[in-house]
JSON list of C-alpha atoms in Angstrom, two decimals:
[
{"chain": "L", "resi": 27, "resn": "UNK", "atom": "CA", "xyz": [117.46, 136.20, 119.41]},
{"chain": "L", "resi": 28, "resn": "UNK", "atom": "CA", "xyz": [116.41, 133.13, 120.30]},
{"chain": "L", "resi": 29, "resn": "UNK", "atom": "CA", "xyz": [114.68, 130.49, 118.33]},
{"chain": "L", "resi": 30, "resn": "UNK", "atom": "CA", "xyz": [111.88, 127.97, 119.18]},
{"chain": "L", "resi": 31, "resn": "UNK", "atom": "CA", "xyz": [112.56, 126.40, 122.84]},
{"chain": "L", "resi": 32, "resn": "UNK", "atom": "CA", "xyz": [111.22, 123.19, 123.51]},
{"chain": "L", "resi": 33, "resn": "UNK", "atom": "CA", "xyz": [111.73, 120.86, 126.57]},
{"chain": "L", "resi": 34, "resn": "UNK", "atom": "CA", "xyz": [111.94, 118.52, 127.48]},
{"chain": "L", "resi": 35, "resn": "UNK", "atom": "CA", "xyz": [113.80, 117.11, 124.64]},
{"chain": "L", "resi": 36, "resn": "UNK", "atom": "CA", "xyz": [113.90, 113.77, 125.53]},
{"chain": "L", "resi": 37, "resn": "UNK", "atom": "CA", "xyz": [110.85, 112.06, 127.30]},
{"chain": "L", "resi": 38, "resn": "UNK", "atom": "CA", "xyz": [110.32, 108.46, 128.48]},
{"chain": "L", "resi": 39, "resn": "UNK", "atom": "CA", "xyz": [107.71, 107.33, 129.87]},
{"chain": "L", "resi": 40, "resn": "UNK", "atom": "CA", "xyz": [105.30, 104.27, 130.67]},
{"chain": "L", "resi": 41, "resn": "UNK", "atom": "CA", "xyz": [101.84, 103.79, 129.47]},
{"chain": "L", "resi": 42, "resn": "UNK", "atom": "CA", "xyz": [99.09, 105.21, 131.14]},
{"chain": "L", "resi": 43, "resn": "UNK", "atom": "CA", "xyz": [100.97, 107.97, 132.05]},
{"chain": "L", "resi": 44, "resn": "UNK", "atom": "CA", "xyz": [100.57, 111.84, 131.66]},
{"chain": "L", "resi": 45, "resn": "UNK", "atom": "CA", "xyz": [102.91, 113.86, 129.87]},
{"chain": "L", "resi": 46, "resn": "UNK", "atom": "CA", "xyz": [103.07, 117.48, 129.52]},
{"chain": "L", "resi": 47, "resn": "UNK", "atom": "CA", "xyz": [105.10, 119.14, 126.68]},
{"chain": "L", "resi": 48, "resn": "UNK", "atom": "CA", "xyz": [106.27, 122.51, 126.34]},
{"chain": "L", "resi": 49, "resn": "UNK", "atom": "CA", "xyz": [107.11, 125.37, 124.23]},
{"chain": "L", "resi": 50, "resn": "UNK", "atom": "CA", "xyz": [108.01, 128.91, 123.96]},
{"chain": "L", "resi": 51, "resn": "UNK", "atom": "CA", "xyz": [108.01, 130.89, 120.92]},
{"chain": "L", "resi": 52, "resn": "UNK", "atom": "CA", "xyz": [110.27, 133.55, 119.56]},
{"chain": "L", "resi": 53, "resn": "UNK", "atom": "CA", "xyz": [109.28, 136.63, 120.83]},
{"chain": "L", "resi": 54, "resn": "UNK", "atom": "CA", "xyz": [106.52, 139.01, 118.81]},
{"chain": "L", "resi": 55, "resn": "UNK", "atom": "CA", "xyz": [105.19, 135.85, 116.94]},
{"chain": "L", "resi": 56, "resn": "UNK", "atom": "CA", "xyz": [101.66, 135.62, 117.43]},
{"chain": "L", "resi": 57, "resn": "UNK", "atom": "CA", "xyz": [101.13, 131.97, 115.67]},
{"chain": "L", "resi": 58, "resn": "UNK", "atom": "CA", "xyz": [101.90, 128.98, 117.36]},
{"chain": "L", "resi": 59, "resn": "UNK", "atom": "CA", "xyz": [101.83, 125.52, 115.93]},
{"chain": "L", "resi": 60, "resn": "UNK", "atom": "CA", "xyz": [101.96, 121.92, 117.39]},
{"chain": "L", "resi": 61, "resn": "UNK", "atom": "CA", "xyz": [103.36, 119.27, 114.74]},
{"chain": "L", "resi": 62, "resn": "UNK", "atom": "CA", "xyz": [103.70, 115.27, 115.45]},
{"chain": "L", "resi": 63, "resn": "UNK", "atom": "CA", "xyz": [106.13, 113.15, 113.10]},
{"chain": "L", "resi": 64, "resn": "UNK", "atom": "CA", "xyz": [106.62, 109.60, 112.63]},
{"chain": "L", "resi": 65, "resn": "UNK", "atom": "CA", "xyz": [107.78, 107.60, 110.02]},
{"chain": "L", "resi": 66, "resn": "UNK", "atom": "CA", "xyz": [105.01, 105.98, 108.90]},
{"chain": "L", "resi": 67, "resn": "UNK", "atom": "CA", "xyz": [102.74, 109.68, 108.89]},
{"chain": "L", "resi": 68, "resn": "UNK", "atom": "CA", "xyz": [105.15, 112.03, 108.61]},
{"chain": "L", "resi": 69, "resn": "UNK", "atom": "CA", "xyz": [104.52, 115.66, 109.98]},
{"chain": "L", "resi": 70, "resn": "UNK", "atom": "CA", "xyz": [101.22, 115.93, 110.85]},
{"chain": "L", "resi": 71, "resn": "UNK", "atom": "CA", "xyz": [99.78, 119.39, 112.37]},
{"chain": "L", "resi": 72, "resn": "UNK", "atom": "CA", "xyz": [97.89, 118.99, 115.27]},
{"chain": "L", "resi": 73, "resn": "UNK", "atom": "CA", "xyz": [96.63, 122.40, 116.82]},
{"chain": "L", "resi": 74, "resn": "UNK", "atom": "CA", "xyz": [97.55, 125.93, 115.98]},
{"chain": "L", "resi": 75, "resn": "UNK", "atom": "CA", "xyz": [96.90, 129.02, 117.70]},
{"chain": "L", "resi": 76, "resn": "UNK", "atom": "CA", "xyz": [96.45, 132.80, 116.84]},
{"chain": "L", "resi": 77, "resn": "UNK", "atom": "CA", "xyz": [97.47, 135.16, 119.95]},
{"chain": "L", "resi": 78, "resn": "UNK", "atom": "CA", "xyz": [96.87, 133.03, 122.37]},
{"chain": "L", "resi": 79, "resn": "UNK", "atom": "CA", "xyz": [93.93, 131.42, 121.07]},
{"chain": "L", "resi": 80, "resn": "UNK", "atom": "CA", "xyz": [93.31, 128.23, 119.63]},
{"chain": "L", "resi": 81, "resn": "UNK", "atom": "CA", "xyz": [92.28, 128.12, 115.71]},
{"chain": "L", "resi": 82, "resn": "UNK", "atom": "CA", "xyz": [92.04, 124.49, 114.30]},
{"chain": "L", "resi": 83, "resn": "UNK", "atom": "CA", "xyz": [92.46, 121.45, 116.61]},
{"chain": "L", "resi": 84, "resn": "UNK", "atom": "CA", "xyz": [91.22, 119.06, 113.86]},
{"chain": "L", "resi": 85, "resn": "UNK", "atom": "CA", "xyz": [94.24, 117.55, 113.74]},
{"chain": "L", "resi": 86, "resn": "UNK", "atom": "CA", "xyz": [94.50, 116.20, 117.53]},
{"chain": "L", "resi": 87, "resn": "UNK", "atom": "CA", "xyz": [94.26, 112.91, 117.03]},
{"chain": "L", "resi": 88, "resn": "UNK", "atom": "CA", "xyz": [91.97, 112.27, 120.56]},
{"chain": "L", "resi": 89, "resn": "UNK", "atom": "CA", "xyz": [90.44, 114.08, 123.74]},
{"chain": "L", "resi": 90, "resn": "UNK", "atom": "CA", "xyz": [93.54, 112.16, 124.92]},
{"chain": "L", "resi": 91, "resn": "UNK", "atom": "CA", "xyz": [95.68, 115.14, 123.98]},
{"chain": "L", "resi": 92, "resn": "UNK", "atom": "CA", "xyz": [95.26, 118.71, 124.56]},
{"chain": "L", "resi": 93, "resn": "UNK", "atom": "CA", "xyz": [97.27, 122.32, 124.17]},
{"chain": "L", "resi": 94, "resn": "UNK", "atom": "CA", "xyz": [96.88, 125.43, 125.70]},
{"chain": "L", "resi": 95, "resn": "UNK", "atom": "CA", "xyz": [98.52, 128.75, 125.04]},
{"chain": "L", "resi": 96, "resn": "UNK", "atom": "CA", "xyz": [97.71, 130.70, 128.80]},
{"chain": "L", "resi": 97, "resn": "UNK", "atom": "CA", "xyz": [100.00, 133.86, 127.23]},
{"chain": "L", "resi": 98, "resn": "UNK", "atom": "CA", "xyz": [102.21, 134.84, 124.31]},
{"chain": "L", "resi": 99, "resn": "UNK", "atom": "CA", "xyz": [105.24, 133.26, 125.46]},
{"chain": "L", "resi": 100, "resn": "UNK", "atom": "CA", "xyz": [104.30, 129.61, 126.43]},
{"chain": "L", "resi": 101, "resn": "UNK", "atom": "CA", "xyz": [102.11, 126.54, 125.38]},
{"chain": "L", "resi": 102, "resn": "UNK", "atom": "CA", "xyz": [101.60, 123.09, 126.38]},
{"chain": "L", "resi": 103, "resn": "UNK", "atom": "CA", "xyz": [100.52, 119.86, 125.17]},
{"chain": "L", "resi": 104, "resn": "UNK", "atom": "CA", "xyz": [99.29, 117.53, 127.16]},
{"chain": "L", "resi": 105, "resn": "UNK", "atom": "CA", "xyz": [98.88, 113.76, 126.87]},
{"chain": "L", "resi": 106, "resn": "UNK", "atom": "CA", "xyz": [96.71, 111.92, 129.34]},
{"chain": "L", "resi": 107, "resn": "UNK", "atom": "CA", "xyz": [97.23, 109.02, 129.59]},
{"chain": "L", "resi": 108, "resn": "UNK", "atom": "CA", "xyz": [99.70, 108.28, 127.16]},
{"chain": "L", "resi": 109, "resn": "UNK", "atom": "CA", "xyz": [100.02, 105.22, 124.92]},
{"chain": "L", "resi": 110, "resn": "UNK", "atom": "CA", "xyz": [102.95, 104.08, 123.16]},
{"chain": "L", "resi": 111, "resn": "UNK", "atom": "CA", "xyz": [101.37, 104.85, 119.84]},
{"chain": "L", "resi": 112, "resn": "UNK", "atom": "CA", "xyz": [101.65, 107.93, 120.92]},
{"chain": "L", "resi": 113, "resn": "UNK", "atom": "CA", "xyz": [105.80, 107.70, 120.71]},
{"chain": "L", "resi": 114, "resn": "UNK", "atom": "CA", "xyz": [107.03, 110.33, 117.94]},
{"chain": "L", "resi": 115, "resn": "UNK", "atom": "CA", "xyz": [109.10, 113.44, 117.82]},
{"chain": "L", "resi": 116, "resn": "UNK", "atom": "CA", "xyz": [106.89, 116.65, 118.53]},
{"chain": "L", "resi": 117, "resn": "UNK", "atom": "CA", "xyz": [107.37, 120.38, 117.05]},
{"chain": "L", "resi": 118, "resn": "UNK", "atom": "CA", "xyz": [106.66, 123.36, 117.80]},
{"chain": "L", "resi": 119, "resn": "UNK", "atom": "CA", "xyz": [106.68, 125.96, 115.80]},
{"chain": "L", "resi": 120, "resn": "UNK", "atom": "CA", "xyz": [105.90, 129.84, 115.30]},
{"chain": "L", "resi": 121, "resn": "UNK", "atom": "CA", "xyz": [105.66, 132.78, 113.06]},
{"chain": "L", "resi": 122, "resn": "UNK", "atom": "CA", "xyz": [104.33, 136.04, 112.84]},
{"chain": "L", "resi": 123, "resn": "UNK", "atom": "CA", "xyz": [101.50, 137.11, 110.68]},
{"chain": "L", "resi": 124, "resn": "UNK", "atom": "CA", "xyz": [103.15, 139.70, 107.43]},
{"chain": "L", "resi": 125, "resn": "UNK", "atom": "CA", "xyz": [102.16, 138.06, 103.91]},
{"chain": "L", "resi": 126, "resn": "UNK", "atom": "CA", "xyz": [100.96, 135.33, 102.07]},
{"chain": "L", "resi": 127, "resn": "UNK", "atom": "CA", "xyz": [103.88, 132.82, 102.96]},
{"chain": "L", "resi": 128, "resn": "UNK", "atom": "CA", "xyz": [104.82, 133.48, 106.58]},
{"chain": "L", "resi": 129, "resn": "UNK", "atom": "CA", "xyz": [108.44, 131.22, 107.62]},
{"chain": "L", "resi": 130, "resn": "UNK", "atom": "CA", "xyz": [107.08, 128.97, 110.45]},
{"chain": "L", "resi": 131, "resn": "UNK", "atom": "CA", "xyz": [110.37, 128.73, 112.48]},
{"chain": "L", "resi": 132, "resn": "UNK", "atom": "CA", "xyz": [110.40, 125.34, 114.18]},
{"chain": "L", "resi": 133, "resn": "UNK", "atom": "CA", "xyz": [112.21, 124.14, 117.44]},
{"chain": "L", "resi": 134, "resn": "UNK", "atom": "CA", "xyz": [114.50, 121.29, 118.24]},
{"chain": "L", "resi": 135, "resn": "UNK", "atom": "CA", "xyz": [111.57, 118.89, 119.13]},
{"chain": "L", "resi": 136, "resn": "UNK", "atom": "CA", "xyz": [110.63, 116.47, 121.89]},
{"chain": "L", "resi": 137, "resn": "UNK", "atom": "CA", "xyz": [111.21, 112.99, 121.25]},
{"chain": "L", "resi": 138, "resn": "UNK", "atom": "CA", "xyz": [108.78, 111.28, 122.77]},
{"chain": "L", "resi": 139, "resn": "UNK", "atom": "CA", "xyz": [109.20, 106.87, 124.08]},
{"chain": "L", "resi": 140, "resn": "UNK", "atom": "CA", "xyz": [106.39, 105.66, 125.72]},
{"chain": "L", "resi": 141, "resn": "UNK", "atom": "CA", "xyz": [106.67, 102.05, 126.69]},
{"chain": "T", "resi": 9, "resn": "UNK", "atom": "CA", "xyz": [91.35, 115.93, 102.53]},
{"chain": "T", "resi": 10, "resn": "UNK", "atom": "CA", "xyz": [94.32, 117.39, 101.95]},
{"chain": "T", "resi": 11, "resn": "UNK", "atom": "CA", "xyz": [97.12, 115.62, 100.51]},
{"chain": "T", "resi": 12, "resn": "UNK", "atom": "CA", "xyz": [100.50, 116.44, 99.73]},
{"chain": "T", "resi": 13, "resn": "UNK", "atom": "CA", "xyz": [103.11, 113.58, 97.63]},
{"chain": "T", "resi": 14, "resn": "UNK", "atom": "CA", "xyz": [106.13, 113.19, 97.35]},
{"chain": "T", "resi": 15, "resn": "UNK", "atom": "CA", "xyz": [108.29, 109.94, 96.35]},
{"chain": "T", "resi": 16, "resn": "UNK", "atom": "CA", "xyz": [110.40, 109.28, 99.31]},
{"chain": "T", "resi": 17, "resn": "UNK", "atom": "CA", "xyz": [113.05, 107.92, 98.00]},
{"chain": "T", "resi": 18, "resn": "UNK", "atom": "CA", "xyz": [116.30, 107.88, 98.22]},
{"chain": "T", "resi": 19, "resn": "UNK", "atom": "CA", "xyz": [117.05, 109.98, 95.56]},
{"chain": "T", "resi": 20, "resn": "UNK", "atom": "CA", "xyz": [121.19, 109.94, 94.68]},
{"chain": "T", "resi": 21, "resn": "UNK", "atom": "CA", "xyz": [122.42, 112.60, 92.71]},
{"chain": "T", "resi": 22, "resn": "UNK", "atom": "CA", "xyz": [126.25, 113.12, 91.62]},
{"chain": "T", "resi": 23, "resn": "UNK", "atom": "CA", "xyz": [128.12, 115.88, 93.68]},
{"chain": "T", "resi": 24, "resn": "UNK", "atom": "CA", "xyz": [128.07, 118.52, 91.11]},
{"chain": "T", "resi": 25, "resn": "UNK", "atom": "CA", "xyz": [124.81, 117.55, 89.18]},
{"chain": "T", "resi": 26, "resn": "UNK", "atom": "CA", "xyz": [121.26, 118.75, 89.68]},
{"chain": "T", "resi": 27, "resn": "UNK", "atom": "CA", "xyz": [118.75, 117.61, 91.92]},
{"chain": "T", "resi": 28, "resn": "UNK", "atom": "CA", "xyz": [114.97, 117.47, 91.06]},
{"chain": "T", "resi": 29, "resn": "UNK", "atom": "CA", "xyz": [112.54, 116.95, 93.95]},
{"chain": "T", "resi": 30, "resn": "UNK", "atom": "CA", "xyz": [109.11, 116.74, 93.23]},
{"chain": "T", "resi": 31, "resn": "UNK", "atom": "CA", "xyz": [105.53, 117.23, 94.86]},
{"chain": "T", "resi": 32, "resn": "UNK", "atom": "CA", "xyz": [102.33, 117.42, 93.86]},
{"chain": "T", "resi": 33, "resn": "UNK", "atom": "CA", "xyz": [99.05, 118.64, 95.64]},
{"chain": "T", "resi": 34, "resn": "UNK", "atom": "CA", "xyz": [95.20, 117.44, 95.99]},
{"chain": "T", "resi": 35, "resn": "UNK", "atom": "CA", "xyz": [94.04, 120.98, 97.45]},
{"chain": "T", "resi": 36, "resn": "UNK", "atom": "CA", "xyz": [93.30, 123.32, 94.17]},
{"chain": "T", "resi": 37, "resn": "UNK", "atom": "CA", "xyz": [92.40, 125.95, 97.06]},
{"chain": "T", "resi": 38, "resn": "UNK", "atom": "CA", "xyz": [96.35, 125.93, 97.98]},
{"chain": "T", "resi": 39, "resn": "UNK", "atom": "CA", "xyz": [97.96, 128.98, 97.42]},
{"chain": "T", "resi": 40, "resn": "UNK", "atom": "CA", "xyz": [101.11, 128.80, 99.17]},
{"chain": "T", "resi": 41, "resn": "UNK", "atom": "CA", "xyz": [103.93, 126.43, 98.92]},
{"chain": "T", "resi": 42, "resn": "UNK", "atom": "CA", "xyz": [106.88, 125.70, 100.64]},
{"chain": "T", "resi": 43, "resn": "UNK", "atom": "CA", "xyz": [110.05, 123.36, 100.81]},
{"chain": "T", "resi": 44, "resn": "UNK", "atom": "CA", "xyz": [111.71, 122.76, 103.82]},
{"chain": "T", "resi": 45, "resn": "UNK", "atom": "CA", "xyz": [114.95, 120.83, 104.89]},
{"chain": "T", "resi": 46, "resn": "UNK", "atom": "CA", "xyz": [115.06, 118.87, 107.69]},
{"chain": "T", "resi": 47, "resn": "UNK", "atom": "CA", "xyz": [118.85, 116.70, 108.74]},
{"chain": "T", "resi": 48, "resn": "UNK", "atom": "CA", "xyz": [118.73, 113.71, 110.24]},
{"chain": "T", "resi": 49, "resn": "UNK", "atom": "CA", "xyz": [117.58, 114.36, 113.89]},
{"chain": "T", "resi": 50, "resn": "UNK", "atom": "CA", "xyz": [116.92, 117.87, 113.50]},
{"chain": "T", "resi": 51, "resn": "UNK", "atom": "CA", "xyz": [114.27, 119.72, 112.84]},
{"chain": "T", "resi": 52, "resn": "UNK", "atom": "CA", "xyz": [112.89, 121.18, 109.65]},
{"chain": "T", "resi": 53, "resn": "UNK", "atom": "CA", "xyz": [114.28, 124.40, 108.05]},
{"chain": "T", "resi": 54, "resn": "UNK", "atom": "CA", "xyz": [112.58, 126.64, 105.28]},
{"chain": "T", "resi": 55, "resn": "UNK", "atom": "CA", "xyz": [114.22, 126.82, 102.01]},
{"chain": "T", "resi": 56, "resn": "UNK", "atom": "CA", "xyz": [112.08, 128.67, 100.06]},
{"chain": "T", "resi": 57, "resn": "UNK", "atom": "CA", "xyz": [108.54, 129.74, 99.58]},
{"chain": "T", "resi": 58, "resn": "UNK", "atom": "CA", "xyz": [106.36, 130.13, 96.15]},
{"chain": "T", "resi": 59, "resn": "UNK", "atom": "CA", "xyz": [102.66, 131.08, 95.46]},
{"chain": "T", "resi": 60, "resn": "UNK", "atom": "CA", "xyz": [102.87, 132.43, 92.16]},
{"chain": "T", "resi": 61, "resn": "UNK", "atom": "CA", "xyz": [103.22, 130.23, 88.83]},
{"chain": "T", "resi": 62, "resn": "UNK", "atom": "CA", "xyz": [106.23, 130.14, 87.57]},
{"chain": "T", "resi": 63, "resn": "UNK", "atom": "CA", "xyz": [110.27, 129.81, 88.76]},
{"chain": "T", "resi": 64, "resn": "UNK", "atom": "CA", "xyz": [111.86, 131.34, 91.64]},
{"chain": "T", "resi": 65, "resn": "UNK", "atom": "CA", "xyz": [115.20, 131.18, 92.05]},
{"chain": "T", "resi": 66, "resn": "UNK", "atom": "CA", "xyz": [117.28, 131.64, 95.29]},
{"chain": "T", "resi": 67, "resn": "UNK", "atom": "CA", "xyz": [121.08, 131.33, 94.87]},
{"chain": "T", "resi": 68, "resn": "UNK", "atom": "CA", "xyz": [121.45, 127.52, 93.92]},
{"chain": "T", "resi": 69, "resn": "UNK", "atom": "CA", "xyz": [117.82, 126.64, 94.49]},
{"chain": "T", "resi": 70, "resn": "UNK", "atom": "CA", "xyz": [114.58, 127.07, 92.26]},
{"chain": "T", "resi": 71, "resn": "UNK", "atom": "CA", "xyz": [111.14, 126.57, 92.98]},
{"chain": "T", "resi": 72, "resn": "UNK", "atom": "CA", "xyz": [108.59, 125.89, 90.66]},
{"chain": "T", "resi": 73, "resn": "UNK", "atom": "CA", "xyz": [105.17, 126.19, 90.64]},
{"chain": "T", "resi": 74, "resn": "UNK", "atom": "CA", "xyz": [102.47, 124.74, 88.54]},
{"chain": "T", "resi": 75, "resn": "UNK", "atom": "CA", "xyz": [98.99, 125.11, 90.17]},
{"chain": "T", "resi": 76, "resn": "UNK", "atom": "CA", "xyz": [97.16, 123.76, 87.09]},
{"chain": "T", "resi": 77, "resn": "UNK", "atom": "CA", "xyz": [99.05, 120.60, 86.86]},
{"chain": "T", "resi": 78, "resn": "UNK", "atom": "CA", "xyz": [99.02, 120.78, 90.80]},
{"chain": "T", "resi": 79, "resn": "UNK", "atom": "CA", "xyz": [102.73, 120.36, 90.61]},
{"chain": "T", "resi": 80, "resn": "UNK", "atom": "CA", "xyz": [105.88, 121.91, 92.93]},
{"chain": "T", "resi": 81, "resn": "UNK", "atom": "CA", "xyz": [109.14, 120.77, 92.23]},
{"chain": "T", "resi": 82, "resn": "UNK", "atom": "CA", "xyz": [112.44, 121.95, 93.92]},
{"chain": "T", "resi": 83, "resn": "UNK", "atom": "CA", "xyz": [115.87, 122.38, 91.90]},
{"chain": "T", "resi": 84, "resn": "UNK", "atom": "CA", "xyz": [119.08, 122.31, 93.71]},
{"chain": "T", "resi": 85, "resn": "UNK", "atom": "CA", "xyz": [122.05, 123.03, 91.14]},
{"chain": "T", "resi": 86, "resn": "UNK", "atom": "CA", "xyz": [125.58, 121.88, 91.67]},
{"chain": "T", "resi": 87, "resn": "UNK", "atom": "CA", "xyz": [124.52, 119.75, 94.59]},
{"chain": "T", "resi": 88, "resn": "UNK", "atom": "CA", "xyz": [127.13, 119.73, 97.65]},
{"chain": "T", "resi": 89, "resn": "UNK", "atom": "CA", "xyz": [127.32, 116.31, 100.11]},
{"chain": "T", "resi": 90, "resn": "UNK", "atom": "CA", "xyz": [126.10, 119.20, 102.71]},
{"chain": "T", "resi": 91, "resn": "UNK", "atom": "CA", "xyz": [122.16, 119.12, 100.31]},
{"chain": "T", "resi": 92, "resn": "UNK", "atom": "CA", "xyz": [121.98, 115.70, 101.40]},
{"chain": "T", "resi": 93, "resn": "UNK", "atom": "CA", "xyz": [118.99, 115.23, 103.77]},
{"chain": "T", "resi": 94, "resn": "UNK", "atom": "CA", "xyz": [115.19, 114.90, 103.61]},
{"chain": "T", "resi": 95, "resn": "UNK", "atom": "CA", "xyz": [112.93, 117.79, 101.80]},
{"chain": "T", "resi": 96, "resn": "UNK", "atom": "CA", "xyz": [109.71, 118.46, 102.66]},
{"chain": "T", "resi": 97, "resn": "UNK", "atom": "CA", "xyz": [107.39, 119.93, 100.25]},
{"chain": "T", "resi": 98, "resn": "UNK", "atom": "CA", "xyz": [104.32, 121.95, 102.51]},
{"chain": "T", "resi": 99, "resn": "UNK", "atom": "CA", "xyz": [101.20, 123.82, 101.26]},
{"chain": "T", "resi": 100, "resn": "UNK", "atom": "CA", "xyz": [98.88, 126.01, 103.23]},
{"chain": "T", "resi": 101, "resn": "UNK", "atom": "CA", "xyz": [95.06, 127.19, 101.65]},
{"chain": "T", "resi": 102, "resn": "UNK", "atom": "CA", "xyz": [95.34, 130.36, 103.44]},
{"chain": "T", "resi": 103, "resn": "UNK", "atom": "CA", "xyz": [96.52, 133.53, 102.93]},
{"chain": "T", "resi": 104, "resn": "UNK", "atom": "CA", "xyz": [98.51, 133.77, 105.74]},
{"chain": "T", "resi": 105, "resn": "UNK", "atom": "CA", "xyz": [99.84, 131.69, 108.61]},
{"chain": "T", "resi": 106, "resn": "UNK", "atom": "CA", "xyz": [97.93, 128.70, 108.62]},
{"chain": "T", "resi": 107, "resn": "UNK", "atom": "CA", "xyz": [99.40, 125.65, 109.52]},
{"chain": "T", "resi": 108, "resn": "UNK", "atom": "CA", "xyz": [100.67, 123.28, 106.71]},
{"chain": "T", "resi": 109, "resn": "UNK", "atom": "CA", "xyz": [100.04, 120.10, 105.34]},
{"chain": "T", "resi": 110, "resn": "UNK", "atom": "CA", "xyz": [103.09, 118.49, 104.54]},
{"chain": "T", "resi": 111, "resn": "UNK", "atom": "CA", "xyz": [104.42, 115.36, 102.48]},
{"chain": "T", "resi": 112, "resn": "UNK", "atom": "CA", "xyz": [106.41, 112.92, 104.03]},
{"chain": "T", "resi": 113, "resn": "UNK", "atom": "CA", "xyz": [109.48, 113.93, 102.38]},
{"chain": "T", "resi": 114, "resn": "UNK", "atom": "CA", "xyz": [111.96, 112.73, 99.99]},
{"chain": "T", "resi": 115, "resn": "UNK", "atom": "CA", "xyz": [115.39, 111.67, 101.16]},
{"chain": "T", "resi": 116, "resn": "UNK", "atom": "CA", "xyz": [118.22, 112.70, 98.80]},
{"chain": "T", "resi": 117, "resn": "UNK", "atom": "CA", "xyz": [121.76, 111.18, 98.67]},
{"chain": "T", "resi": 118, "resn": "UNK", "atom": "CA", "xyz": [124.71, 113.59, 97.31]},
{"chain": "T", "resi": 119, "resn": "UNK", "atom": "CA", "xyz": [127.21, 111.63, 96.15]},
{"chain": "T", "resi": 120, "resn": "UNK", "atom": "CA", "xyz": [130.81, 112.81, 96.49]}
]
């Protein structure tokens, strides 16, 4: 089966700009989850979802950025308009509800330049 | 606020030797805890899990768990040059499949 797709992988782009990442997640999981990293923050979740629907967005860091999930097998997250403190390597991720410790099962990552 | 630590290192260990990677936890409402692995450029990988006090052990890796002390540590015996990367120590307050909180990680060096 196929894990966690994410693209683009690689995004460039200038400031001021809009930039949409996505993500599909492995089939059945009904969680979804956005992550940022940098070196000076680390991982940082920004917005999770529960089939389809968004949980906690306390961790989007502005009304600059914002995810949907329109159906089980795609999200977005949307930038507008970037800034290039906004440059970092975003995750997606997914799992599927069974226990107390459910394996989030991440994907390659977009990183993300923006000059 | 949650807040996960970790010293970020590098940590070098000894091909052969055991490596101790430590975390601790502000959150007394965490009950879940995981470390993940995560290679340069790559993204992160689960290891293992642990919500109950105590050692688990999973071929040449233990977890422990302390939740008084607020303390996870991860033990890798007989470290290979293939262990070497960054380890992230997560925890979650929920009982399921909220999102984690994460430390920054702590970079360990197997030396051949």
């Amino acid at each position: 089966d196929a894990g966690v797709i994410q693209s683009p992988r690689h995004e460039v782009t200038e400031m001021g700009q809009e930039v949409t990442l996505r993500c599909k997640p492995i089939s059945g999981h009904d969680y979804l989850f956005w992550y940022r990293q940098t070196m000076m923050r680390g991982l940082e979740l920004l917005i999770y979802f529960n089939n389809n629907v968004p949980i906690d967005d306390s961790g989007m860091p502005e009304d600059r950025f914002s995810a949907k999930m329109p159906n089980a097998s795609f999200s977005t997250l949307k930038i507008q308009p970037s800034e290039p403190r906004d440059s970092a390597v975003y995750f997606c991720a997914s799992s599927v509800a069974g226990g107390r410790a459910d394996t989030q099962y991440f994907g390659p990552g977009t990183r993300l330049t923006v000059l | 606020q949650k807040e996960v630590e970790q010293n970020s290192g590098p940590l070098s260990v000894p091909e052969g030797a055991i490596a101790s990677l430590n975390c601790t936890y502000s959150d007394r409402g965490s009950q879940s805890f995981f470390w993940y692995r995560q290679y340069s450029g790559k993204s992160p990988e689960l290891i293992m899990f642990i919500y109950s006090n105590g050692d688990k052990e999973d071929g040449r890796f233990t977890a422990q768990l302390n939740k008084a002390s607020q303390y996870v540590s991860l033990l890798i015996r007989d470290s290979q040059p293939s262990d070497s990367a960054t380890y992230l120590c997560a925890v979650n307050t929920g009982g399921g499949a909220d999102g984690l909180t994460f430390g920054k990680g702590t970079h360990l060096i197997i030396q051949p």
